[in-house]
Amino acid sequence: MNDRLKQYIDQNRGAFDSLDAPIGGWDAIDKQLHGHKHKRFRILRYSGIAAAAALIGIMLYVTVLQPQNNGEQIAEVSYMSEAELYYATEVNQKRAQVYQMSAQYPELQTEMDNDLAELDTIMAELKRDLKDNVDNTEVVEAMIQNYRMKLSILEDIMQFLEEQQEDNEQTHTSYAL
Amino acid sequence: MTQHSTDIHKPIIEKAAKGNAKAQRKLYELYARAMFNICYRMMNSTEDAEDMLQEVFCEAFRRLHSFRFDSTFGAWIKRITINRCINELKRRKLNLELNEEITPDIINEEQENEDELELKVEHIKLAMSMLPDGYRIIFSLYMLEGYDHQEIAEIMNITVSTSKSQLARAKRKLTEILKASSMQYKLN
């Protein structure tokens, strides 16, 4: 049977799919399928930040009440410069690694940046205290703790991302015969 | 032993089935346009088509672990798309107008009418959007999605005869719309 309409449609089939898929279509699907994983990590991360802020806050409070010897202060500042170099390098390296691993989680990257920025604010206060010679031992301890908290947070994120990667790579496929 | 289809995207599909978001995104990018256009033809609305597209892909990725490569992924997700759209239209209790059959004489008459028409893609698409839902769906399934009457009967839960007759009606209606449009263009 000569179906001219069918022939025409068959010959021009591609032109009938002229609409583009909606912008942001994948984001909505991704959120629906994977949104809970981001939420799980958010809880992990907030507990880390809260612990860091609380610890450093307590140490700051304690340092105000303690007097210190001038000779010890100079030694502490020198020690801190070396430690700062070491920790700053570690943090930067791990941060770069996390960025690479979290390419498909841009929201996670933004939140990580915000949380590390909070610790940077605390660090700025500690540096002011160090400069003002406010009980250097405790201030230096708090600064080191600040760096360690950043590293801990970054390592937690990396562990989370590695676990996600492992989950995705596990083999469960079976074929029907 | 079942013959497995060789899907060129098999590695991506296997990763997506395990929940790999990157692989799922890749599949979405490969098939979203085609599925969106099917959704639009079924739902006759861009907004509804967007909603259905999201539901289709979410369902597909949730069920992907059960995909056995018995067909291509494209054929598999197309079937999910069509089933979803039809279920949604039924849920809205839209009249799909699938009733009595018509005679072979009327089918022949339609063929004659078609021969007079100048065919253009945009005109046909516009005319399809003006068809009643039931006609548009059957017309789309047969003429564009490539299903035969046996498959359409299974999808729509109708008989093969009803599928044939409804397609004939849909084509006749479409031809009338095209003719009326053509006349309008000539007068203008």
Coordinates of C-alpha atoms in Angstrom, one line a residue:
Chain A
M1 CA 0.0 0.0 0.0
N2 CA 1.3 3.3 -1.1
D3 CA 1.5 5.4 2.0
R4 CA 2.9 8.8 0.9
L5 CA 2.6 10.4 4.3
K6 CA 4.5 7.5 5.9
Q7 CA 7.2 7.7 3.3
Y8 CA 7.6 11.4 3.7
I9 CA 7.8 11.1 7.5
D10 CA 10.4 8.3 7.2
Q11 CA 12.5 10.3 4.8
N12 CA 12.4 13.3 7.1
R13 CA 12.3 11.6 10.4
G14 CA 15.1 13.6 12.0
A15 CA 13.4 16.9 11.4
F16 CA 10.5 15.7 13.6
D17 CA 12.9 15.7 16.7
S18 CA 13.5 19.4 16.5
L19 CA 13.0 20.3 20.2
D20 CA 16.1 20.5 22.4
A21 CA 16.0 18.8 25.9
P22 CA 15.3 21.4 28.6
I23 CA 18.2 23.3 30.1
G24 CA 18.8 22.0 33.6
G25 CA 17.1 18.8 32.9
W26 CA 20.0 16.7 34.2
D27 CA 20.4 18.7 37.4
A28 CA 16.8 17.9 38.4
I29 CA 17.3 14.2 37.7
D30 CA 20.6 14.2 39.5
K31 CA 19.1 15.9 42.6
Q32 CA 16.2 13.4 42.6
L33 CA 18.6 10.4 42.3
H34 CA 21.6 11.5 44.3
G35 CA 20.4 14.4 46.4
H36 CA 20.4 12.3 49.6
K37 CA 24.1 11.5 49.3
H38 CA 25.0 15.2 49.4
K39 CA 22.8 15.6 52.4
R40 CA 24.6 12.8 54.2
F41 CA 27.9 14.4 53.6
R42 CA 26.6 17.8 54.8
I43 CA 25.9 16.3 58.2
L44 CA 29.4 14.8 58.4
R45 CA 30.9 18.1 57.5
Y46 CA 29.0 20.3 59.9
S47 CA 29.9 18.1 62.8
G48 CA 33.5 18.5 61.9
I49 CA 33.3 22.3 61.6
A50 CA 31.3 22.6 64.8
A51 CA 33.9 20.5 66.7
A52 CA 36.8 22.6 65.3
A53 CA 35.1 25.9 66.1
A54 CA 34.3 24.8 69.6
L55 CA 37.8 23.5 70.4
I56 CA 39.5 26.6 69.0
G57 CA 37.0 28.9 70.8
I58 CA 37.7 27.2 74.1
M59 CA 41.4 27.5 73.6
L60 CA 41.1 31.2 72.7
Y61 CA 39.1 31.8 75.9
V62 CA 41.7 30.0 78.0
T63 CA 44.6 31.9 76.5
V64 CA 43.2 35.3 77.6
L65 CA 43.5 34.2 81.3
Q66 CA 47.1 32.9 81.1
P67 CA 50.2 35.1 81.4
Q68 CA 53.4 34.1 79.5
N69 CA 57.3 34.5 79.6
N70 CA 58.8 36.8 76.8
G71 CA 61.6 34.4 75.8
E72 CA 59.2 31.6 75.2
Q73 CA 57.1 33.8 73.0
I74 CA 59.8 34.3 70.4
A75 CA 60.5 30.6 70.3
E76 CA 56.8 29.9 69.7
V77 CA 56.5 32.3 66.8
S78 CA 59.5 30.8 65.1
Y79 CA 58.1 27.3 65.6
M80 CA 54.8 28.4 64.2
S81 CA 56.3 29.7 61.0
E82 CA 57.8 26.3 60.2
A83 CA 54.6 24.5 61.2
E84 CA 52.5 26.9 59.2
L85 CA 54.5 26.2 56.1
Y86 CA 54.2 22.5 56.5
Y87 CA 50.4 22.5 57.3
A88 CA 49.6 25.1 54.7
T89 CA 51.3 23.0 52.0
E90 CA 49.4 19.9 53.2
V91 CA 46.1 21.7 53.2
N92 CA 46.6 23.1 49.7
Q93 CA 47.6 19.7 48.3
K94 CA 44.6 18.0 49.8
R95 CA 42.3 20.7 48.7
A96 CA 43.5 20.4 45.1
Q97 CA 42.9 16.6 45.3
V98 CA 39.4 17.0 46.7
Y99 CA 38.6 19.5 43.9
Q100 CA 39.6 17.0 41.4
M101 CA 37.7 14.2 42.9
S102 CA 34.5 16.2 43.5
A103 CA 34.1 17.6 39.9
Q104 CA 30.6 16.1 39.7
Y105 CA 29.6 17.7 43.0
P106 CA 30.0 21.5 42.5
E107 CA 27.7 22.2 45.4
L108 CA 30.0 20.2 47.7
Q109 CA 32.9 22.2 46.5
T110 CA 31.1 25.5 47.3
E111 CA 30.1 24.3 50.8
M112 CA 33.7 23.0 51.4
D113 CA 35.0 26.4 50.5
N114 CA 32.6 28.1 52.8
D115 CA 33.5 25.9 55.7
L116 CA 37.2 26.3 55.2
A117 CA 36.7 30.0 55.0
E118 CA 35.2 29.9 58.5
L119 CA 38.3 28.2 59.8
D120 CA 40.4 30.9 58.0
T121 CA 38.5 33.6 59.9
I122 CA 39.3 31.9 63.2
M123 CA 42.9 31.5 62.1
A124 CA 43.1 35.3 61.3
E125 CA 42.1 36.0 64.9
L126 CA 44.7 33.6 66.3
K127 CA 47.4 35.3 64.2
R128 CA 46.4 38.6 65.6
D129 CA 46.7 37.1 69.1
L130 CA 50.1 35.7 68.3
K131 CA 51.2 39.1 67.1
D132 CA 49.9 40.7 70.2
N133 CA 51.9 38.2 72.3
V134 CA 48.8 36.8 73.9
D135 CA 49.9 33.6 75.5
N136 CA 51.8 32.2 72.5
T137 CA 51.9 28.6 73.6
E138 CA 48.1 28.2 73.6
V139 CA 47.7 30.4 70.5
V140 CA 50.2 28.3 68.6
E141 CA 48.4 25.1 69.8
A142 CA 45.1 26.5 68.6
M143 CA 46.6 27.5 65.2
I144 CA 48.0 24.0 64.7
Q145 CA 44.7 22.6 65.8
N146 CA 43.0 24.8 63.2
Y147 CA 45.2 23.4 60.4
R148 CA 44.6 19.8 61.7
M149 CA 40.9 20.4 61.6
K150 CA 41.1 21.6 58.0
L151 CA 43.1 18.5 57.1
S152 CA 40.6 16.3 58.9
I153 CA 37.7 17.9 57.1
L154 CA 39.4 17.5 53.7
E155 CA 40.3 13.9 54.5
D156 CA 36.7 13.1 55.5
I157 CA 35.6 14.5 52.2
M158 CA 38.1 12.5 50.3
Q159 CA 37.1 9.3 52.1
F160 CA 33.4 10.0 51.3
L161 CA 34.3 10.6 47.6
E162 CA 36.4 7.4 47.5
E163 CA 33.5 5.4 49.0
Q164 CA 31.2 6.8 46.4
Q165 CA 33.6 5.8 43.7
E166 CA 34.0 2.3 45.1
D167 CA 30.2 1.9 45.3
N168 CA 29.9 2.9 41.6
E169 CA 32.6 0.5 40.5
Q170 CA 31.4 -2.6 42.3
T171 CA 30.2 -5.4 40.0
H172 CA 26.6 -6.6 40.3
T173 CA 25.7 -7.3 36.7
S174 CA 24.3 -10.6 35.6
Y175 CA 22.8 -11.6 32.3
A176 CA 19.8 -13.8 31.7
L177 CA 20.5 -16.9 29.7
Chain B
M1 CA 19.9 -19.0 25.1
T2 CA 18.6 -15.4 24.5
Q3 CA 20.3 -13.4 21.8
H4 CA 21.7 -10.2 23.4
S5 CA 21.6 -7.0 21.6
T6 CA 25.0 -5.4 21.0
D7 CA 24.6 -1.9 22.5
I8 CA 27.4 0.4 21.6
H9 CA 26.9 2.1 24.9
K10 CA 27.2 -1.0 27.0
P11 CA 30.1 0.1 29.2
I12 CA 28.3 3.3 30.0
I13 CA 25.1 1.5 30.7
E14 CA 26.8 -1.0 33.0
K15 CA 28.3 1.8 35.0
A16 CA 25.1 3.8 35.1
A17 CA 23.3 0.7 36.4
K18 CA 25.6 0.6 39.4
G19 CA 24.6 4.2 40.2
N20 CA 27.6 6.0 38.6
A21 CA 26.3 9.6 38.2
K22 CA 28.8 10.5 35.5
A23 CA 27.7 7.5 33.4
Q24 CA 24.0 8.3 34.0
R25 CA 24.6 11.9 32.9
K26 CA 26.2 10.6 29.7
L27 CA 23.2 8.4 28.9
Y28 CA 20.9 11.3 29.6
E29 CA 22.9 13.5 27.2
L30 CA 22.7 10.8 24.5
Y31 CA 19.0 10.1 24.7
A32 CA 17.3 13.1 26.3
R33 CA 16.6 14.9 23.0
A34 CA 14.9 11.9 21.4
M35 CA 12.9 11.1 24.5
F36 CA 11.9 14.7 25.0
N37 CA 10.5 14.9 21.5
I38 CA 8.5 11.7 22.1
C39 CA 7.2 13.2 25.4
Y40 CA 6.2 16.3 23.6
R41 CA 4.3 14.4 20.9
M42 CA 2.5 12.4 23.5
M43 CA 1.7 15.1 26.0
N44 CA 1.3 18.0 23.5
S45 CA 2.8 20.4 26.0
T46 CA 6.4 21.5 26.6
E47 CA 5.8 21.8 30.3
D48 CA 4.3 18.4 30.6
A49 CA 7.0 17.0 28.4
E50 CA 9.7 18.3 30.7
D51 CA 8.0 16.8 33.8
M52 CA 7.6 13.4 32.0
L53 CA 11.3 13.5 30.8
Q54 CA 12.5 13.8 34.4
E55 CA 10.2 11.0 35.5
V56 CA 11.3 8.8 32.6
F57 CA 15.0 9.1 33.3
C58 CA 14.6 8.7 37.0
E59 CA 12.6 5.5 36.5
A60 CA 15.0 4.2 33.9
F61 CA 18.1 4.7 36.1
R62 CA 16.3 3.1 39.1
R63 CA 15.4 0.1 36.9
L64 CA 18.5 -0.1 34.9
H65 CA 19.9 -3.0 37.0
S66 CA 17.2 -5.1 35.5
F67 CA 18.1 -4.2 31.9
R68 CA 19.4 -7.4 30.3
F69 CA 20.5 -6.1 26.9
D70 CA 17.7 -8.0 25.2
S71 CA 17.1 -4.8 23.2
T72 CA 19.0 -1.6 22.7
F73 CA 18.9 0.9 25.6
G74 CA 17.3 3.3 23.2
A75 CA 14.4 0.9 22.5
W76 CA 14.1 0.1 26.2
I77 CA 13.9 3.7 27.4
K78 CA 11.6 4.6 24.5
R79 CA 9.1 2.0 25.8
I80 CA 9.4 3.4 29.3
T81 CA 8.8 6.9 27.9
I82 CA 5.7 5.9 26.0
N83 CA 4.2 3.9 28.9
R84 CA 4.8 6.7 31.3
C85 CA 3.2 9.3 29.1
I86 CA 0.1 7.1 28.3
N87 CA -0.3 6.3 32.0
E88 CA -0.2 10.0 32.9
L89 CA -2.7 10.8 30.2
K90 CA -5.0 8.1 31.5
R91 CA -4.5 9.3 35.0
R92 CA -5.8 12.7 33.9
K93 CA -8.7 10.8 32.4
L94 CA -8.3 12.3 29.0
N95 CA -10.4 11.0 26.3
L96 CA -8.3 8.8 24.0
E97 CA -11.1 8.2 21.6
L98 CA -10.4 4.6 20.9
N99 CA -13.7 3.1 19.7
E100 CA -15.4 1.7 16.7
E101 CA -13.7 0.4 13.5
I102 CA -14.1 1.8 10.0
T103 CA -14.4 0.1 6.6
P104 CA -11.7 -0.5 4.0
D105 CA -13.5 2.0 1.6
I106 CA -12.8 4.8 4.0
I107 CA -9.1 3.8 4.2
N108 CA -8.9 4.0 0.4
E109 CA -10.6 7.4 0.3
E110 CA -8.0 8.7 2.7
Q111 CA -5.2 7.6 0.5
E112 CA -6.6 9.5 -2.4
N113 CA -6.8 12.6 -0.3
E114 CA -3.2 12.3 0.8
D115 CA -2.0 12.3 -2.8
E116 CA -3.2 15.8 -3.4
L117 CA -1.4 17.3 -0.5
E118 CA 2.0 19.1 -0.4
L119 CA 3.8 17.8 2.6
K120 CA 6.0 19.8 4.9
V121 CA 7.5 18.8 8.3
E122 CA 6.3 21.9 10.2
H123 CA 2.8 21.6 8.8
I124 CA 2.6 18.0 9.8
K125 CA 3.9 18.8 13.3
L126 CA 1.4 21.6 13.7
A127 CA -1.4 19.4 12.4
M128 CA -0.5 16.7 14.9
S129 CA -0.7 19.1 17.8
M130 CA -4.3 19.8 16.7
L131 CA -5.3 16.2 16.7
P132 CA -7.4 14.8 19.6
D133 CA -5.2 13.0 22.1
G134 CA -6.1 9.4 21.1
Y135 CA -5.5 10.1 17.4
R136 CA -2.3 11.9 18.0
I137 CA -0.9 9.1 20.2
I138 CA -1.7 6.3 17.7
F139 CA -0.5 8.4 14.8
S140 CA 2.8 9.2 16.6
L141 CA 3.4 5.6 17.7
Y142 CA 2.9 4.2 14.2
M143 CA 4.2 6.9 11.9
L144 CA 7.0 8.3 14.0
E145 CA 8.0 5.9 16.7
G146 CA 7.9 2.9 14.3
Y147 CA 5.7 0.5 16.2
D148 CA 3.5 -1.9 14.3
H149 CA -0.2 -2.5 15.1
Q150 CA 0.6 -5.6 17.2
E151 CA 2.9 -3.5 19.4
I152 CA 0.5 -0.6 19.6
A153 CA -2.3 -2.9 20.6
E154 CA -0.1 -4.1 23.5
I155 CA 0.9 -0.6 24.6
M156 CA -2.6 0.8 24.4
N157 CA -4.4 -2.3 25.6
I158 CA -6.6 -2.4 22.5
T159 CA -7.1 -4.9 19.6
V160 CA -5.0 -4.8 16.4
S161 CA -8.2 -4.0 14.5
T162 CA -8.9 -1.0 16.6
S163 CA -5.3 0.2 16.2
K164 CA -5.6 0.0 12.4
S165 CA -8.9 1.8 12.4
Q166 CA -7.9 4.5 14.7
L167 CA -4.8 5.1 12.7
A168 CA -6.9 5.5 9.6
R169 CA -9.1 8.0 11.4
A170 CA -6.1 9.9 12.7
K171 CA -4.6 10.1 9.2
R172 CA -7.9 11.3 7.8
K173 CA -8.2 14.0 10.4
L174 CA -4.7 15.0 9.9
T175 CA -5.2 15.3 6.2
E176 CA -8.3 17.5 6.7
I177 CA -6.2 19.8 8.9
L178 CA -3.4 19.9 6.4
K179 CA -5.8 20.7 3.6
A180 CA -7.5 23.4 5.6
S181 CA -4.1 24.9 6.4
S182 CA -3.0 24.6 2.8
M183 CA -6.1 26.4 1.6
Q184 CA -5.5 29.2 4.2
Y185 CA -1.9 29.6 2.9
K186 CA -3.1 29.8 -0.7
L187 CA -5.8 32.4 0.1
N188 CA -3.3 34.5 2.0

